[in-house]
Amino acid sequence: MAMAETSEAPGIGTDDFGISEREPHQTSESSKRKAIAEFDPNKMRSTKPGIKRLILILSVLFSFLLGLPFLLKSVEIYRAPLPFRAIDSLLNGIESNLVVLPCRFQVVFVGSDDEEFSESRAEKLELLILERMRKLTGSSPVCGSCGNNYTVSVTMESGKDCIRNRNAGNGCLRRCGEIDISAFGGDLKDDEAVDEFLDSVLRSDVDCTDSGGKLYTVVMMNRDEGSRVVVGKHRHAWILGKVEEIEVVSMITNIFVNFFMNGGKKDGSIQPEFMPVGADGRIVLSFSLLNADPHDWVYDWDFQRIDEILLAPVVEALAPISNIRVESQVLYHTPKSSFAQWDEKLASYIFTAKDLPFFVNSNEWHLDTSIAAGGRSKVLQFVVYIPSAKECPLLLRLPNGEMSMTNGFISPMWGGVIVWNSPSCLRDSESKLPAVHALSSQDLHAISEIFMGQIRQLFGLNSDNVQFAGSGISNVLPSQRGFAEWELDVLSRRHTCFNLLSCATTLGSLSRLVQSLPRMIIMDEIGKQVKYSLEAASLAQSNSSLGIYDASAMSSRQARTLAEDAFFHPSIMSISYYSFEHFFAIYTPFFLPVLLHVLLAAIKEWKRYKQERAKYLAWKANAGVES
């Protein structure tokens, strides 16, 4: 039986188990063909995605981000640090605790040699005086006054005996036995002589360095003469005659409170309209002589004489309160705005208090010619108005119906006006030019006295020493400097309080303004001015607590001036600062569109790169090929 032959396909063999064998390269090619057949270009990619586009876009984005700090630095507003806490502390301290300066009062009873005094009587008088003073001052202290921060000492002398109350102390009080009335050889009714005698006795104690405020003295001289109460031009007063004890206590407390505390008035409160000191601590006294119609007459004056008589002592006396400068001028063709009515009985033209608001002709009176008129110095105008022949003589009628003795008036915070009529009220000949007349020495002296009264009124004092604070005052001696020493003390206390309040209020406003505007420019100069202002205010408070009046007034004036300088600094008044909202509104239209497109491009490119890389990884996993 023949065996059949089985043919084999070429290239194909079988192993011992009957399994066919293939060539290795044929298996690899089949796998590749299978992978190619399964490749999806939407889900796979065979090449590694590039990162050049991604790097390029990210570099542009990072350049924007890196340039942002430089942009913010280039538009940064410089702000010097300000002591906000110190400012708030000063403001709260002054508002809660009013500035009250200490005062010291002493009463000296000078009796006859046979009169007997006792310590119990001195203690009783001290208690009576303190009780009545508290009733007059009230429970709520007035800023710039002595308030309840005062002491009272009572000394009783008779011959060689001297008794003083136990609570008086020994600091800066006069020594017993120094007031020897028998050594005074003049008339006790000669007020000027008695005033100088008491000043020579008490002057040595005034300059005492002990703290506690100025020392004010009332001397009671028990003599068999008519009762007389006189307030001197220094820091003392005296009572002459035999007066009942209760009446003496009333007189003494009236002098202490109404004069030495309140400056000759019952109300010692501060009125801002009677604080005519500029924000820079300066006052300009501008004096003008106005010829209403030079066709009628022309008048001139020797102003240097007025300066010597009136102004030089006043400038020296008010130096602790303000830096005063004086100017003068003569103007022509300066008619007034109001109309005057003819009075047949007086044979004069009359203008009343209702006409005063319209008297000053601001269109024709070019008074603000001072170089300080445009600054922060206070300019007080003092005008001598010479009416024309058509309204001469011109007189002022007061609201009570009486005629004014001075024929002048004041306007608070502006100045004063004096109407001076030509002696003859007859115009010069029309055929020639009017001659230039000069005000006589008597006229200049009278005008100077009226100006002095107006200056006193503008500072919140009585115009003269006739208007007394209470009844029973015989005389108040005037001072050649225009202000008595006790009046200058009152002005120093008032201006110390006013300046400190103004300083604290200005610095508080500056603090709130700076904190509300973060883009405001704060220069180093402003920071220094605020710092020095706080230091000056602290020094003023320290001097006030010690009773150093002049030093406290000068320090408070400096504190207010520095605060005003800081608040009105030119850099603060500039319009170069703006809010953050304004900042974004300006720069957003320039940078936001470009930055937004770059950011969107970076996000889009990053997503594309991640998608392409995922395709590449999917292809690698499917094909089994290593990258």
XYZ file of C-alpha atoms in Angstrom:
627
model
C 0.000 0.000 0.000
C 1.510 3.085 -1.073
C 1.799 5.996 1.358
C 0.489 9.390 0.137
C 2.929 12.324 0.174
C 1.917 15.444 1.938
C 3.184 18.627 0.351
C 4.238 21.616 2.485
C 3.844 25.149 1.668
C 7.133 26.889 1.014
C 8.611 28.723 3.962
C 6.276 26.983 6.412
C 7.398 24.203 8.700
C 6.068 22.385 11.744
C 7.700 21.616 14.963
C 7.610 18.382 16.828
C 4.135 19.092 18.123
C 2.733 19.899 14.726
C 2.694 23.638 15.203
C 3.791 25.710 12.287
C 6.696 28.133 12.611
C 6.997 31.636 10.940
C 9.967 33.883 10.372
C 10.584 36.622 13.071
C 10.527 39.546 10.635
C 7.193 38.431 9.341
C 5.661 38.648 12.869
C 7.026 42.219 13.458
C 5.686 43.462 10.183
C 2.283 42.065 10.922
C 2.217 43.815 14.305
C 3.114 47.121 12.686
C 0.469 46.709 10.082
C -2.018 45.974 12.837
C -0.963 49.088 14.830
C -1.186 51.231 11.726
C -4.564 49.809 11.013
C -5.742 50.756 14.573
C -4.139 54.338 14.630
C -6.723 57.183 15.095
C -5.297 60.630 14.251
C -8.030 62.297 16.354
C -6.955 60.441 19.476
C -3.293 59.685 18.870
C -0.161 61.185 17.473
C 3.102 59.430 16.791
C 5.389 62.424 17.447
C 6.109 64.224 20.704
C 4.371 67.668 20.827
C 6.652 70.730 20.739
C 6.790 73.357 23.528
C 8.169 76.350 21.603
C 4.776 78.042 21.251
C 4.009 77.439 24.908
C 7.330 78.874 26.038
C 6.890 81.916 23.796
C 3.417 82.730 25.112
C 4.369 82.110 28.742
C 7.405 84.365 28.354
C 5.145 87.169 27.139
C 2.767 86.579 30.053
C 5.554 86.514 32.631
C 7.028 89.703 31.171
C 3.712 91.418 31.902
C 3.595 90.007 35.423
C 7.204 90.952 36.121
C 6.614 94.488 34.838
C 3.594 95.028 37.121
C 5.688 95.838 40.258
C 7.742 98.313 38.230
C 4.534 99.951 37.023
C 3.192 100.252 40.562
C 6.533 101.636 41.722
C 6.586 104.213 38.948
C 3.157 105.565 39.955
C 3.748 105.267 43.693
C 2.823 108.311 45.814
C 5.361 109.254 48.473
C 3.830 109.521 51.924
C 5.894 110.555 54.903
C 4.689 108.838 58.090
C 2.512 111.004 60.314
C 1.992 110.431 64.069
C -1.752 109.789 63.899
C -1.934 108.469 67.452
C -0.170 111.512 68.868
C -2.545 113.790 66.953
C -5.609 111.963 68.250
C -4.181 112.026 71.762
C -3.639 115.796 71.593
C -7.117 116.446 70.190
C -8.882 114.215 72.709
C -6.832 115.613 75.573
C -7.624 119.252 74.796
C -11.303 118.567 74.136
C -11.741 116.580 77.352
C -9.519 118.748 79.568
C -9.741 122.435 78.746
C -6.579 124.494 78.978
C -6.715 126.174 82.384
C -3.707 128.094 83.629
C -3.017 128.392 87.363
C -3.304 131.717 89.177
C -2.252 132.820 92.627
C -4.051 135.498 94.620
C -3.043 137.123 97.828
C -4.852 139.572 100.075
C -2.896 141.847 102.381
C -4.745 143.602 105.224
C -2.713 146.532 106.511
C -4.193 147.743 109.789
C -3.235 150.349 112.326
C -0.695 149.692 115.052
C -3.338 149.079 117.708
C -5.458 146.766 115.575
C -5.371 143.095 116.491
C -5.503 140.210 114.024
C -5.757 136.483 114.616
C -5.043 133.378 112.594
C -8.655 132.248 112.863
C -9.782 135.522 111.280
C -7.347 134.998 108.400
C -8.662 131.467 107.889
C -12.246 132.726 107.934
C -11.529 135.410 105.351
C -9.788 132.864 103.127
C -12.827 130.566 103.223
C -15.224 133.435 102.503
C -13.151 134.627 99.536
C -12.804 131.106 98.083
C -16.517 130.424 98.465
C -17.541 133.616 96.723
C -14.965 133.130 93.942
C -16.335 129.649 93.230
C -19.829 131.129 92.942
C -18.602 133.733 90.456
C -16.500 131.353 88.353
C -19.052 128.530 88.316
C -18.490 124.802 88.240
C -17.571 124.542 84.553
C -14.193 126.174 83.842
C -13.711 128.462 80.861
C -10.880 127.629 78.492
C -8.031 130.084 78.885
C -9.041 131.216 82.364
C -7.806 130.229 85.797
C -10.875 128.040 86.270
C -10.678 126.424 89.690
C -6.905 126.141 89.467
C -6.023 128.967 91.854
C -4.921 129.549 95.422
C -5.733 132.344 97.852
C -3.532 133.530 100.676
C -4.505 136.020 103.358
C -1.945 138.089 105.222
C -2.861 140.444 108.087
C -0.383 143.059 109.328
C -0.593 145.531 112.171
C 2.568 147.142 113.415
C 5.137 144.421 113.907
C 2.640 141.547 113.919
C 2.067 139.510 110.784
C -0.371 136.600 110.467
C -0.896 134.408 107.418
C -3.373 131.602 106.841
C -1.941 128.106 107.140
C -2.850 126.986 103.592
C -1.077 129.919 101.962
C 2.372 128.365 101.759
C 5.543 130.391 101.375
C 6.255 130.120 97.650
C 6.551 133.475 95.900
C 4.494 135.338 98.494
C 5.557 138.745 99.712
C 7.352 138.884 103.025
C 5.494 140.252 105.995
C 6.069 143.853 106.947
C 7.170 145.066 103.533
C 4.149 147.310 102.982
C 4.792 150.245 105.307
C 2.132 152.825 104.590
C 3.834 155.270 106.944
C 6.861 155.280 104.630
C 4.677 156.550 101.799
C 4.982 160.294 101.900
C 2.422 161.100 99.205
C -1.329 161.420 99.185
C -3.133 158.078 99.334
C -5.719 159.525 96.967
C -3.039 160.023 94.324
C -3.667 156.795 92.429
C -0.580 157.004 90.233
C 1.732 157.548 93.211
C 0.168 154.746 95.243
C 0.327 152.421 92.254
C 4.037 153.015 91.758
C 4.693 152.661 95.492
C 2.949 149.297 95.676
C 4.694 148.156 92.512
C 8.091 148.979 94.008
C 7.213 146.925 97.065
C 5.652 143.952 95.295
C 7.803 143.890 92.150
C 10.539 141.794 93.789
C 8.061 138.976 94.334
C 6.684 139.020 90.795
C 9.824 137.575 89.236
C 9.871 134.595 91.589
C 10.756 131.370 89.768
C 8.350 129.250 91.789
C 5.577 127.665 89.709
C 1.890 128.257 90.145
C 1.101 131.194 87.857
C 1.274 134.946 88.194
C 0.710 136.489 91.600
C -2.109 139.056 91.933
C -2.437 141.142 95.072
C -5.189 143.204 96.646
C -4.053 145.450 99.489
C -6.652 146.515 102.020
C -5.529 149.715 103.816
C -7.670 150.459 106.844
C -7.607 154.239 107.081
C -10.045 156.884 108.249
C -10.670 158.160 104.762
C -13.375 157.765 102.159
C -13.764 154.331 100.623
C -11.834 153.996 97.393
C -11.223 150.924 95.208
C -8.521 151.221 92.539
C -7.152 148.637 90.096
C -3.574 149.428 89.172
C -1.833 148.989 85.848
C 0.419 146.237 87.203
C -0.809 143.104 89.017
C -2.279 144.648 92.115
C -5.216 146.669 93.361
C -5.966 148.390 96.638
C -8.916 149.314 98.811
C -8.680 152.418 100.940
C -10.934 153.217 103.891
C -12.871 151.463 106.604
C -15.226 148.912 105.062
C -17.282 146.127 106.565
C -15.762 142.667 106.331
C -18.519 141.222 104.129
C -18.276 144.174 101.762
C -14.500 143.811 101.653
C -14.836 140.159 100.644
C -17.241 141.150 97.861
C -14.863 143.843 96.565
C -11.849 141.525 96.652
C -13.571 138.682 94.807
C -14.936 141.154 92.254
C -11.390 142.346 91.516
C -9.942 138.828 91.417
C -12.583 137.328 89.127
C -13.864 140.165 86.948
C -10.513 141.881 86.436
C -7.521 139.643 87.044
C -9.284 136.527 85.702
C -11.652 137.829 83.026
C -9.906 141.010 81.909
C -12.447 143.551 83.139
C -15.549 141.677 82.015
C -17.962 139.400 83.796
C -17.837 136.848 80.976
C -14.362 135.433 80.513
C -15.212 133.090 77.634
C -13.220 133.163 74.415
C -14.905 134.824 71.431
C -13.207 133.823 68.127
C -14.111 137.167 66.553
C -11.881 138.852 69.154
C -8.825 136.725 68.361
C -7.409 138.844 65.504
C -4.181 136.907 65.040
C -3.426 135.376 61.657
C -2.861 131.690 61.043
C 0.863 132.392 60.792
C 0.869 134.184 64.161
C 1.209 137.647 62.626
C -0.849 140.828 62.556
C -0.480 143.704 60.097
C -1.804 147.023 61.383
C -2.629 149.028 58.275
C -3.403 152.720 58.905
C -5.002 154.768 56.127
C -5.857 158.443 55.867
C -8.741 158.885 53.419
C -9.551 162.189 51.724
C -13.067 161.767 50.398
C -12.828 164.633 47.918
C -9.398 166.262 47.391
C -11.057 169.083 45.453
C -12.342 170.409 48.796
C -9.234 169.896 50.929
C -6.241 167.630 51.247
C -4.890 166.400 54.557
C -1.689 164.573 55.371
C -0.231 163.254 58.632
C 3.044 162.609 60.366
C 2.516 158.909 60.863
C 5.907 158.443 62.465
C 4.628 160.417 65.421
C 1.658 158.051 65.790
C 4.073 155.155 65.620
C 6.138 156.605 68.436
C 3.175 157.590 70.604
C 0.962 154.557 70.163
C 2.300 151.679 68.146
C 5.812 151.039 69.427
C 4.664 150.289 73.017
C 1.761 148.193 71.741
C 3.976 146.095 69.479
C 6.328 145.447 72.372
C 3.521 144.590 74.793
C 1.808 142.151 72.427
C 5.028 140.443 71.292
C 4.305 137.131 73.133
C 0.889 136.944 71.477
C 1.655 137.976 67.922
C 4.330 139.316 65.622
C 3.006 142.752 64.655
C 3.983 144.830 61.638
C 2.774 148.369 60.901
C 1.962 150.031 57.562
C 0.457 153.378 56.558
C -0.881 155.119 53.460
C -2.807 158.200 52.296
C -5.617 157.747 49.754
C -7.690 160.222 47.740
C -11.111 160.188 46.085
C -12.557 157.804 48.659
C -16.249 158.558 49.205
C -18.287 156.392 51.554
C -21.097 154.124 50.367
C -23.885 155.191 52.743
C -25.802 158.463 52.790
C -26.005 160.838 55.747
C -29.057 162.804 56.846
C -28.944 166.503 57.777
C -29.946 167.345 61.341
C -31.097 170.930 61.858
C -30.670 170.896 65.637
C -27.103 169.652 65.498
C -26.323 171.449 62.237
C -24.522 168.325 61.122
C -24.872 165.334 58.864
C -25.772 162.227 60.857
C -25.114 158.567 60.132
C -26.425 155.877 62.467
C -25.538 152.333 63.457
C -27.777 151.048 60.651
C -25.518 152.763 58.136
C -22.303 151.182 59.433
C -22.467 147.998 57.301
C -22.579 150.233 54.201
C -20.120 152.876 55.337
C -16.974 151.165 54.043
C -16.809 151.561 50.267
C -14.902 148.483 49.134
C -15.022 149.634 45.500
C -13.313 152.977 46.151
C -11.316 152.280 49.290
C -8.292 150.393 48.045
C -7.053 149.439 51.475
C -5.633 145.977 50.785
C -2.358 147.213 49.387
C -0.293 145.337 51.952
C 2.017 142.590 50.736
C 0.530 140.444 53.502
C -3.038 140.842 52.206
C -2.755 137.722 50.044
C -1.118 135.607 52.741
C -2.322 134.117 55.986
C -1.365 137.119 58.141
C -4.283 138.992 59.660
C -4.607 142.551 58.341
C -6.445 144.989 60.623
C -7.512 148.162 58.867
C -7.590 151.456 60.786
C -9.065 154.289 58.761
C -9.239 158.028 59.374
C -12.032 159.235 57.081
C -12.139 162.932 56.223
C -15.538 163.719 54.657
C -16.011 166.166 51.835
C -17.484 169.651 52.228
C -20.881 168.341 51.090
C -21.247 166.216 54.247
C -19.177 168.108 56.797
C -19.483 167.898 59.745
C -20.332 164.181 59.809
C -21.308 162.702 63.184
C -22.198 159.205 64.423
C -25.375 158.651 66.430
C -25.335 155.620 68.728
C -28.286 153.198 69.036
C -29.257 154.794 72.380
C -29.725 158.140 70.636
C -26.596 159.783 72.018
C -23.802 161.123 69.872
C -20.556 159.160 69.780
C -17.735 160.734 71.780
C -15.083 159.236 69.507
C -17.039 159.524 66.231
C -15.726 156.088 65.277
C -16.666 152.427 65.214
C -15.087 149.006 64.869
C -15.821 145.918 62.820
C -14.575 142.724 64.518
C -11.808 140.956 62.593
C -11.659 143.866 60.112
C -10.576 146.990 61.996
C -11.893 150.417 62.907
C -12.945 153.724 61.345
C -12.646 157.269 62.721
C -14.522 160.125 61.082
C -12.440 163.294 61.429
C -14.087 166.505 60.283
C -12.189 169.455 58.930
C -12.169 172.231 61.575
C -13.839 174.893 59.389
C -15.852 172.638 57.085
C -15.282 175.356 54.447
C -13.680 174.283 51.240
C -10.628 176.030 49.888
C -10.976 178.592 47.123
C -12.133 177.088 43.840
C -9.760 179.314 41.883
C -6.705 177.430 43.061
C -5.706 173.958 43.992
C -6.437 173.078 47.607
C -3.493 173.366 49.920
C -2.142 170.328 51.748
C -2.965 170.517 55.439
C -1.227 168.474 58.120
C -3.026 167.064 61.119
C -1.892 168.872 64.235
C -0.143 167.214 67.166
C -3.305 167.530 69.247
C -5.323 165.833 66.531
C -2.761 163.050 66.194
C -2.799 162.482 69.938
C -6.608 162.323 70.007
C -6.644 159.950 67.018
C -4.007 157.773 68.696
C -6.146 157.436 71.829
C -9.178 156.417 69.774
C -7.107 153.916 67.811
C -5.824 152.485 71.088
C -9.380 151.974 72.296
C -10.301 150.273 69.022
C -7.289 147.960 69.239
C -8.313 147.007 72.787
C -11.861 146.291 71.615
C -10.613 144.142 68.743
C -8.737 142.038 71.311
C -11.872 141.590 73.409
C -11.111 144.167 76.128
C -12.914 147.335 77.118
C -12.159 150.319 74.912
C -11.108 152.382 77.914
C -10.909 152.125 81.670
C -14.225 153.818 82.316
C -16.308 150.727 81.617
C -15.859 148.818 84.842
C -16.814 145.180 85.344
C -18.839 145.892 88.472
C -20.019 148.667 90.704
C -17.903 150.069 93.493
C -14.715 150.496 91.417
C -13.360 154.026 91.734
C -10.668 153.910 89.082
C -8.770 151.576 86.752
C -5.419 153.056 85.875
C -4.442 153.042 82.194
C -1.026 151.948 81.018
C 1.242 153.846 78.674
C 1.637 150.636 76.692
C -2.115 150.493 76.125
C -2.519 147.298 78.139
C -2.085 146.750 81.855
C 0.049 143.832 82.972
C -2.952 141.894 84.238
C -4.688 142.500 80.886
C -1.680 141.094 79.038
C -1.852 138.037 81.293
C -5.518 137.584 80.355
C -4.683 137.868 76.641
C -1.828 135.370 77.028
C -4.096 132.841 78.722
C -6.866 133.285 76.153
C -4.581 133.034 73.147
C -2.811 130.008 74.618
C -6.104 128.160 74.821
C -7.303 129.401 71.426
C -4.029 128.484 69.706
C -3.938 125.005 71.227
C -7.550 124.359 70.242
C -6.885 125.606 66.717
C -3.688 123.530 66.485
C -5.408 120.346 67.643
C -8.390 120.915 65.331
C -6.157 121.601 62.309
C -3.967 118.562 62.942
C -7.070 116.420 63.469
C -8.499 117.594 60.148
C -5.178 116.875 58.451
C -5.074 113.387 59.972
C -8.585 112.534 58.775
C -7.872 113.973 55.331
C -4.645 112.007 54.887
C -6.210 108.748 56.018
C -9.223 109.199 53.751
C -7.046 109.790 50.649
C -4.420 107.026 50.366
C -3.034 108.568 47.163
C -2.347 111.968 48.724
C 1.242 113.194 48.576
C 2.806 113.655 52.023
C 6.199 115.304 51.799
C 8.899 115.035 54.447
C 8.461 118.724 55.160
C 4.852 118.121 56.161
C 5.908 115.324 58.486
C 8.483 117.601 60.124
C 5.967 120.420 60.503
C 3.472 118.079 62.172
C 6.193 116.722 64.459
C 7.395 120.173 65.489
C 3.808 121.353 65.943
C 3.120 118.503 68.360
C 6.325 119.273 70.235
C 5.420 122.963 70.507
C 1.898 122.069 71.672
C 3.321 119.737 74.307
C 5.683 122.487 75.474
C 2.798 124.960 75.623
C 0.760 122.544 77.733
C 3.704 122.027 80.052
C 4.264 125.773 80.437
C 0.537 126.282 80.967
C 0.446 123.776 83.796
C 3.378 125.609 85.418
C 1.742 129.017 84.961
C 4.403 130.456 82.626
C 2.086 132.680 80.613
C 4.368 134.305 78.036
C 6.223 131.089 77.192
C 2.976 129.131 76.846
C 1.520 131.829 74.554
C 4.592 131.812 72.318
C 4.761 127.990 72.162
C 1.054 127.695 71.397
C 1.380 130.316 68.653
C 4.241 128.347 67.118
C 2.238 125.105 67.355
C -0.728 126.675 65.567
C 1.500 128.217 62.882
C 3.217 124.902 62.126
C -0.118 123.073 62.021
C -1.521 125.620 59.571
C 1.644 125.409 57.450
C 1.322 121.638 57.273
C -2.376 121.716 56.391
C -1.952 124.353 53.661
C 1.264 122.954 52.227
C 1.399 123.439 48.422
C 1.863 119.705 47.804
C -1.373 118.935 49.641
C -3.237 121.592 47.690
C -2.035 120.045 44.412
C -4.375 117.969 42.226
C -1.701 115.353 41.398
C -3.093 112.825 43.879
C -6.073 110.609 43.100
C -7.892 107.542 44.386
C -7.308 103.914 43.495
C -10.512 103.938 41.438
C -9.099 106.753 39.341
C -5.813 104.858 39.018
C -7.535 101.757 37.628
C -9.783 103.821 35.375
C -6.726 105.427 33.765
C -4.504 102.367 33.224
C -7.112 99.637 32.614
C -7.948 100.679 29.011
C -4.259 100.452 28.113
C -3.164 97.215 29.759
C -6.277 95.101 30.314
C -7.046 94.278 26.626
C -3.472 93.207 25.841
C -3.054 91.319 29.101
C -6.398 89.578 28.623
C -5.468 88.388 25.134
C -2.077 87.136 26.298
C -3.657 85.335 29.235
C -6.299 83.692 27.061
C -3.634 82.670 24.536
C -1.525 81.116 27.303
C -4.506 79.173 28.659
C -5.470 78.031 25.186
C -1.902 76.959 24.354
C -1.579 75.087 27.648
C -4.772 73.167 26.968
C -3.574 72.343 23.439
C -0.244 71.104 24.730
C -1.917 68.866 27.312
C -4.264 67.457 24.659
C -1.472 66.733 22.171
C 0.659 65.140 24.862
C -2.248 62.917 25.853
C -2.549 61.788 22.200
C 1.116 60.994 22.101
C 0.956 58.959 25.312
C -2.081 57.084 24.008
C -0.265 56.189 20.819
C 2.729 54.954 22.802
C 0.557 52.775 24.961
C -1.260 51.320 21.947
C 1.807 50.717 19.820
C 4.082 49.556 22.651
C 6.898 51.755 21.354
C 9.134 53.604 23.796
C 9.653 57.273 23.258
